[in-house]
mmCIF file of N, CA and C in Angstrom:
data_model
loop_
_atom_site.group_PDB
_atom_site.id
_atom_site.type_symbol
_atom_site.label_atom_id
_atom_site.label_comp_id
_atom_site.label_asym_id
_atom_site.label_seq_id
_atom_site.Cartn_x
_atom_site.Cartn_y
_atom_site.Cartn_z
ATOM 1 N N UNK F 1 1.737 -2.435 49.527
ATOM 2 C CA UNK F 1 1.683 -3.624 49.616
ATOM 3 C C UNK F 1 2.148 -3.961 50.603
ATOM 4 N N UNK F 2 3.445 -3.306 50.949
ATOM 5 C CA UNK F 2 3.438 -4.559 52.299
ATOM 6 C C UNK F 2 1.589 -4.244 53.058
ATOM 7 N N UNK F 3 1.504 -3.437 53.675
ATOM 8 C CA UNK F 3 0.085 -3.673 54.659
ATOM 9 C C UNK F 3 -0.420 -5.006 53.478
ATOM 10 N N UNK F 4 -0.654 -5.106 53.267
ATOM 11 C CA UNK F 4 -0.740 -6.099 52.715
ATOM 12 C C UNK F 4 -0.788 -7.404 52.411
ATOM 13 N N UNK F 5 0.549 -8.145 52.533
ATOM 14 C CA UNK F 5 1.455 -8.926 53.038
ATOM 15 C C UNK F 5 1.525 -9.160 54.779
ATOM 16 N N UNK F 6 1.340 -8.092 54.794
ATOM 17 C CA UNK F 6 1.687 -8.098 56.534
ATOM 18 C C UNK F 6 0.578 -9.315 56.439
ATOM 19 N N UNK F 7 -0.864 -8.301 55.922
ATOM 20 C CA UNK F 7 -2.241 -8.574 55.997
ATOM 21 C C UNK F 7 -2.972 -10.316 56.066
ATOM 22 N N UNK F 8 -2.507 -10.224 55.025
ATOM 23 C CA UNK F 8 -1.837 -11.728 54.473
ATOM 24 C C UNK F 8 -1.815 -13.190 55.054
ATOM 25 N N UNK F 9 -0.444 -13.030 55.897
ATOM 26 C CA UNK F 9 -0.234 -13.582 56.549
ATOM 27 C C UNK F 9 -0.549 -13.427 57.663
ATOM 28 N N UNK F 10 -1.186 -12.457 58.245
ATOM 29 C CA UNK F 10 -1.265 -12.321 59.702
ATOM 30 C C UNK F 10 -3.429 -13.319 59.258
ATOM 31 N N UNK F 11 -3.273 -13.083 58.166
ATOM 32 C CA UNK F 11 -4.893 -13.713 57.686
ATOM 33 C C UNK F 11 -3.956 -15.193 57.744
ATOM 34 N N UNK F 12 -2.958 -16.104 57.166
ATOM 35 C CA UNK F 12 -3.192 -17.054 56.571
ATOM 36 C C UNK F 12 -2.634 -17.399 58.286
ATOM 37 N N UNK F 13 -2.006 -16.971 58.799
ATOM 38 C CA UNK F 13 -1.430 -17.453 60.432
ATOM 39 C C UNK F 13 -2.563 -18.008 60.967
ATOM 40 N N UNK F 14 -3.895 -16.918 61.644
ATOM 41 C CA UNK F 14 -5.005 -16.985 62.194
ATOM 42 C C UNK F 14 -5.388 -18.649 60.983
ATOM 43 N N UNK F 15 -5.616 -19.163 60.766
ATOM 44 C CA UNK F 15 -6.369 -19.805 59.404
ATOM 45 C C UNK F 15 -5.232 -20.964 60.082
ATOM 46 N N UNK F 16 -4.336 -20.847 59.969
ATOM 47 C CA UNK F 16 -3.511 -22.497 60.519
ATOM 48 C C UNK F 16 -3.922 -22.465 61.996
ATOM 49 N N UNK F 17 -3.848 -21.791 62.430
ATOM 50 C CA UNK F 17 -4.249 -21.624 64.539
ATOM 51 C C UNK F 17 -5.932 -22.298 64.250
ATOM 52 N N UNK F 18 -6.770 -22.310 63.414
ATOM 53 C CA UNK F 18 -7.887 -22.291 63.682
ATOM 54 C C UNK F 18 -7.985 -24.208 63.550
ATOM 55 N N UNK F 19 -7.475 -24.542 62.751
ATOM 56 C CA UNK F 19 -7.692 -25.278 61.520
ATOM 57 C C UNK F 19 -7.085 -26.351 62.792
ATOM 58 N N UNK F 20 -5.106 -25.959 63.716
ATOM 59 C CA UNK F 20 -5.224 -26.006 64.605
ATOM 60 C C UNK F 20 -5.639 -27.278 66.160
ATOM 61 N N UNK F 21 -6.999 -26.168 66.083
ATOM 62 C CA UNK F 21 -7.924 -26.282 66.665
ATOM 63 C C UNK F 21 -8.595 -27.383 66.512
ATOM 64 N N UNK F 22 -9.342 -27.196 65.185
ATOM 65 C CA UNK F 22 -10.113 -28.393 65.217
ATOM 66 C C UNK F 22 -9.841 -30.147 65.317
ATOM 67 N N UNK F 23 -8.308 -29.904 65.182
ATOM 68 C CA UNK F 23 -7.675 -30.859 65.029
ATOM 69 C C UNK F 23 -8.210 -31.648 66.074
ATOM 70 N N UNK F 24 -7.423 -30.782 66.953
ATOM 71 C CA UNK F 24 -7.407 -31.333 68.570
ATOM 72 C C UNK F 24 -8.466 -31.574 69.524
ATOM 73 N N UNK F 25 -9.298 -29.787 68.990
ATOM 74 C CA UNK F 25 -10.509 -30.882 69.293
ATOM 75 C C UNK F 25 -10.826 -31.720 68.913
ATOM 76 N N UNK F 26 -11.556 -32.492 67.963
ATOM 77 C CA UNK F 26 -11.644 -33.589 67.883
ATOM 78 C C UNK F 26 -9.987 -34.666 67.954
ATOM 79 N N UNK F 27 -9.495 -34.513 67.738
ATOM 80 C CA UNK F 27 -8.749 -35.611 68.232
ATOM 81 C C UNK F 27 -9.257 -36.455 69.581
ATOM 82 N N UNK F 28 -9.333 -35.300 70.768
ATOM 83 C CA UNK F 28 -9.975 -35.780 72.625
ATOM 84 C C UNK F 28 -11.360 -35.505 72.471
ATOM 85 N N UNK F 29 -12.292 -35.447 71.442
ATOM 86 C CA UNK F 29 -13.859 -35.954 71.809
ATOM 87 C C UNK F 29 -13.657 -36.962 70.949
ATOM 88 N N UNK F 30 -12.528 -37.649 70.065
ATOM 89 C CA UNK F 30 -12.152 -39.134 69.890
ATOM 90 C C UNK F 30 -11.719 -40.145 70.331
ATOM 91 N N UNK F 31 -10.742 -39.460 71.510
ATOM 92 C CA UNK F 31 -10.288 -40.398 72.195
ATOM 93 C C UNK F 31 -11.453 -40.697 73.891
ATOM 94 N N UNK F 32 -12.465 -39.920 73.371
ATOM 95 C CA UNK F 32 -13.139 -39.997 74.555
ATOM 96 C C UNK F 32 -14.172 -40.294 74.922
ATOM 97 N N UNK F 33 -14.811 -40.781 73.224
ATOM 98 C CA UNK F 33 -16.330 -41.875 72.304
ATOM 99 C C UNK F 33 -15.216 -42.829 72.594
ATOM 100 N N UNK F 34 -13.997 -43.317 72.357
ATOM 101 C CA UNK F 34 -13.053 -44.543 72.581
ATOM 102 C C UNK F 34 -12.919 -45.338 73.866
ATOM 103 N N UNK F 35 -13.008 -44.149 74.729
ATOM 104 C CA UNK F 35 -13.081 -44.829 76.322
ATOM 105 C C UNK F 35 -14.396 -45.020 77.028
ATOM 106 N N UNK F 36 -15.736 -43.628 77.077
ATOM 107 C CA UNK F 36 -16.865 -43.797 77.029
ATOM 108 C C UNK F 36 -17.986 -43.849 75.559
ATOM 109 N N UNK F 37 -18.565 -44.861 76.983
ATOM 110 C CA UNK F 37 -19.596 -45.115 75.523
ATOM 111 C C UNK F 37 -20.803 -44.148 76.148
ATOM 112 N N UNK F 38 -21.059 -43.340 76.584
ATOM 113 C CA UNK F 38 -21.455 -42.473 76.695
ATOM 114 C C UNK F 38 -21.239 -41.778 76.418
ATOM 115 N N UNK F 39 -20.196 -41.112 75.721
ATOM 116 C CA UNK F 39 -19.843 -40.115 75.118
ATOM 117 C C UNK F 39 -19.513 -39.836 73.846
ATOM 118 N N UNK F 40 -19.424 -42.071 73.640
ATOM 119 C CA UNK F 40 -19.971 -42.281 71.768
ATOM 120 C C UNK F 40 -20.942 -41.603 71.165
ATOM 121 N N UNK F 41 -22.336 -42.279 72.269
ATOM 122 C CA UNK F 41 -23.216 -42.154 72.350
ATOM 123 C C UNK F 41 -23.945 -39.978 71.312
ATOM 124 N N UNK F 42 -22.684 -39.842 72.258
ATOM 125 C CA UNK F 42 -23.139 -38.107 72.660
ATOM 126 C C UNK F 42 -22.865 -37.921 70.983
ATOM 127 N N UNK F 43 -21.670 -38.419 70.264
ATOM 128 C CA UNK F 43 -20.610 -37.548 69.599
ATOM 129 C C UNK F 43 -22.021 -37.899 68.780
ATOM 130 N N UNK F 44 -22.137 -39.567 68.201
ATOM 131 C CA UNK F 44 -23.097 -39.870 67.560
ATOM 132 C C UNK F 44 -24.105 -38.688 66.475
ATOM 133 N N UNK F 45 -24.777 -38.479 68.118
ATOM 134 C CA UNK F 45 -26.110 -37.616 68.382
ATOM 135 C C UNK F 45 -25.624 -36.456 67.557
ATOM 136 N N UNK F 46 -24.396 -35.682 68.065
ATOM 137 C CA UNK F 46 -23.616 -34.730 67.512
ATOM 138 C C UNK F 46 -23.797 -34.832 66.075
ATOM 139 N N UNK F 47 -22.820 -36.400 65.486
ATOM 140 C CA UNK F 47 -23.292 -35.506 64.374
ATOM 141 C C UNK F 47 -24.655 -35.488 63.143
ATOM 142 N N UNK F 48 -24.870 -37.162 64.215
ATOM 143 C CA UNK F 48 -26.527 -37.304 63.306
ATOM 144 C C UNK F 48 -27.508 -35.065 62.765
ATOM 145 N N UNK F 49 -27.081 -34.626 64.072
ATOM 146 C CA UNK F 49 -27.666 -33.987 63.625
ATOM 147 C C UNK F 49 -27.599 -32.889 63.063
ATOM 148 N N UNK F 50 -26.177 -32.287 63.004
ATOM 149 C CA UNK F 50 -25.498 -31.446 62.233
ATOM 150 C C UNK F 50 -24.936 -32.063 61.149
ATOM 151 N N UNK F 51 -24.220 -33.032 60.588
ATOM 152 C CA UNK F 51 -24.883 -33.759 59.252
ATOM 153 C C UNK F 51 -25.474 -33.566 58.323
ATOM 154 N N UNK F 52 -25.497 -33.186 56.916
ATOM 155 C CA UNK F 52 -26.638 -32.707 55.918
ATOM 156 C C UNK F 52 -25.688 -33.811 55.133
ATOM 157 N N UNK F 53 -24.395 -33.391 54.996
ATOM 158 C CA UNK F 53 -24.179 -32.944 53.096
ATOM 159 C C UNK F 53 -23.486 -34.626 53.671
ATOM 160 N N UNK F 54 -24.824 -35.885 51.718
ATOM 161 C CA UNK F 54 -23.470 -37.000 52.403
ATOM 162 C C UNK F 54 -22.222 -37.430 52.571
ATOM 163 N N UNK F 55 -21.625 -36.776 51.625
ATOM 164 C CA UNK F 55 -20.385 -36.788 51.988
ATOM 165 C C UNK F 55 -19.716 -36.748 52.474
ATOM 166 N N UNK F 56 -20.404 -36.228 52.987
ATOM 167 C CA UNK F 56 -19.868 -35.796 55.403
ATOM 168 C C UNK F 56 -20.736 -36.650 56.665
ATOM 169 N N UNK F 57 -21.306 -36.906 55.944
ATOM 170 C CA UNK F 57 -21.964 -37.879 56.975
ATOM 171 C C UNK F 57 -22.129 -39.864 56.778
ATOM 172 N N UNK F 58 -21.335 -39.324 55.378
ATOM 173 C CA UNK F 58 -20.849 -41.140 54.676
ATOM 174 C C UNK F 58 -19.222 -41.892 55.764
ATOM 175 N N UNK F 59 -18.788 -39.893 55.659
ATOM 176 C CA UNK F 59 -17.672 -40.154 56.855
ATOM 177 C C UNK F 59 -16.994 -40.988 57.918
ATOM 178 N N UNK F 60 -18.155 -40.708 58.774
ATOM 179 C CA UNK F 60 -18.573 -41.272 60.002
ATOM 180 C C UNK F 60 -19.958 -42.168 59.992
ATOM 181 N N UNK F 61 -20.036 -42.968 58.464
ATOM 182 C CA UNK F 61 -20.852 -44.002 59.156
ATOM 183 C C UNK F 61 -22.337 -43.732 59.021
ATOM 184 N N UNK F 62 -23.074 -42.694 58.678
ATOM 185 C CA UNK F 62 -24.225 -41.838 58.814
ATOM 186 C C UNK F 62 -24.862 -42.354 57.426
ATOM 187 N N UNK F 63 -26.138 -43.206 57.678
ATOM 188 C CA UNK F 63 -26.859 -43.027 56.789
ATOM 189 C C UNK F 63 -26.883 -41.555 55.736
ATOM 190 N N UNK F 64 -27.297 -42.351 54.695
ATOM 191 C CA UNK F 64 -27.582 -39.932 54.067
ATOM 192 C C UNK F 64 -29.556 -40.154 54.547
ATOM 193 N N UNK F 65 -29.511 -38.652 54.745
ATOM 194 C CA UNK F 65 -31.008 -38.264 55.074
ATOM 195 C C UNK F 65 -31.413 -37.853 53.750
ATOM 196 N N UNK F 66 -33.061 -37.391 54.715
ATOM 197 C CA UNK F 66 -33.453 -36.688 53.330
ATOM 198 C C UNK F 66 -32.936 -35.450 53.785
ATOM 199 N N UNK F 67 -33.428 -34.493 52.958
ATOM 200 C CA UNK F 67 -33.505 -32.772 52.772
ATOM 201 C C UNK F 67 -34.000 -32.747 54.283
ATOM 202 N N UNK F 68 -33.578 -31.734 54.767
ATOM 203 C CA UNK F 68 -34.945 -30.871 55.669
ATOM 204 C C UNK F 68 -34.698 -29.391 55.712
ATOM 205 N N UNK F 69 -35.095 -28.026 55.140
ATOM 206 C CA UNK F 69 -35.140 -27.451 55.331
ATOM 207 C C UNK F 69 -35.140 -26.173 56.873
ATOM 208 N N UNK F 70 -34.420 -25.332 56.276
ATOM 209 C CA UNK F 70 -33.540 -24.805 57.669
ATOM 210 C C UNK F 70 -32.424 -25.450 58.143
ATOM 211 N N UNK F 71 -32.606 -26.519 58.377
ATOM 212 C CA UNK F 71 -31.375 -27.576 58.669
ATOM 213 C C UNK F 71 -29.597 -26.501 58.878
ATOM 214 N N UNK F 72 -29.214 -27.215 59.720
ATOM 215 C CA UNK F 72 -27.907 -26.513 59.503
ATOM 216 C C UNK F 72 -26.565 -27.308 59.682
ATOM 217 N N UNK F 73 -26.001 -27.232 59.504
ATOM 218 C CA UNK F 73 -24.331 -27.851 57.919
ATOM 219 C C UNK F 73 -23.217 -27.444 58.444
ATOM 220 N N UNK F 74 -22.373 -28.005 58.739
ATOM 221 C CA UNK F 74 -20.664 -28.298 58.546
ATOM 222 C C UNK F 74 -20.322 -27.557 57.435
ATOM 223 N N UNK F 75 -20.299 -26.939 56.919
ATOM 224 C CA UNK F 75 -19.499 -26.548 55.441
ATOM 225 C C UNK F 75 -18.510 -26.825 55.487
ATOM 226 N N UNK F 76 -17.222 -27.018 54.178
ATOM 227 C CA UNK F 76 -16.082 -27.948 54.302
ATOM 228 C C UNK F 76 -14.411 -27.120 54.721
ATOM 229 N N UNK F 77 -15.017 -25.607 55.204
ATOM 230 C CA UNK F 77 -14.464 -25.009 56.326
ATOM 231 C C UNK F 77 -14.391 -24.785 57.388
ATOM 232 N N UNK F 78 -14.943 -25.861 57.873
ATOM 233 C CA UNK F 78 -15.369 -26.413 58.980
ATOM 234 C C UNK F 78 -16.448 -25.263 59.400
ATOM 235 N N UNK F 79 -17.133 -24.102 58.552
ATOM 236 C CA UNK F 79 -18.525 -23.142 59.181
ATOM 237 C C UNK F 79 -19.322 -23.744 59.103
ATOM 238 N N UNK F 80 -19.788 -23.417 60.009
ATOM 239 C CA UNK F 80 -21.692 -23.587 60.496
ATOM 240 C C UNK F 80 -22.235 -22.791 58.957
ATOM 241 N N UNK F 81 -22.851 -23.654 58.316
ATOM 242 C CA UNK F 81 -23.966 -23.168 56.939
ATOM 243 C C UNK F 81 -25.185 -23.233 56.914
ATOM 244 N N UNK F 82 -26.743 -22.079 56.837
ATOM 245 C CA UNK F 82 -27.677 -22.352 57.535
ATOM 246 C C UNK F 82 -28.293 -23.997 56.806
ATOM 247 N N UNK F 83 -27.855 -24.117 55.726
ATOM 248 C CA UNK F 83 -28.644 -25.709 54.752
ATOM 249 C C UNK F 83 -27.842 -26.719 54.512
ATOM 250 N N UNK F 84 -26.007 -26.816 55.616
ATOM 251 C CA UNK F 84 -24.908 -27.652 55.173
ATOM 252 C C UNK F 84 -24.335 -27.942 54.257
ATOM 253 N N UNK F 85 -25.006 -26.172 53.014
ATOM 254 C CA UNK F 85 -24.365 -26.144 51.758
ATOM 255 C C UNK F 85 -23.458 -25.743 51.929
ATOM 256 N N UNK F 86 -21.817 -26.283 51.099
ATOM 257 C CA UNK F 86 -20.185 -25.362 51.325
ATOM 258 C C UNK F 86 -20.285 -24.628 49.943
ATOM 259 N N UNK F 87 -21.071 -24.174 49.295
ATOM 260 C CA UNK F 87 -20.607 -23.189 47.912
ATOM 261 C C UNK F 87 -20.931 -21.412 48.993
ATOM 262 N N UNK F 88 -20.305 -20.821 48.201
ATOM 263 C CA UNK F 88 -19.921 -19.633 48.548
ATOM 264 C C UNK F 88 -20.972 -18.564 48.686
#
């Protein structure tokens, strides 16, 4: 049982560190996009390319788009999924 508890704590710590990295990267990118029109345009292009779920696109003011088979999207946990679906 102790081994499982240690593994669970380690996994939780890793998940929290990953979340913190994502928040920090996002903050840096958003700050740069506010300072530079070129950076803002690159960010918009990346978001438009990779965000496929309407709920995700809405957060950034992007219009919904028709489904594209094989399109990669960002799932609810921040990982890339082949179709943008965040179901397990």
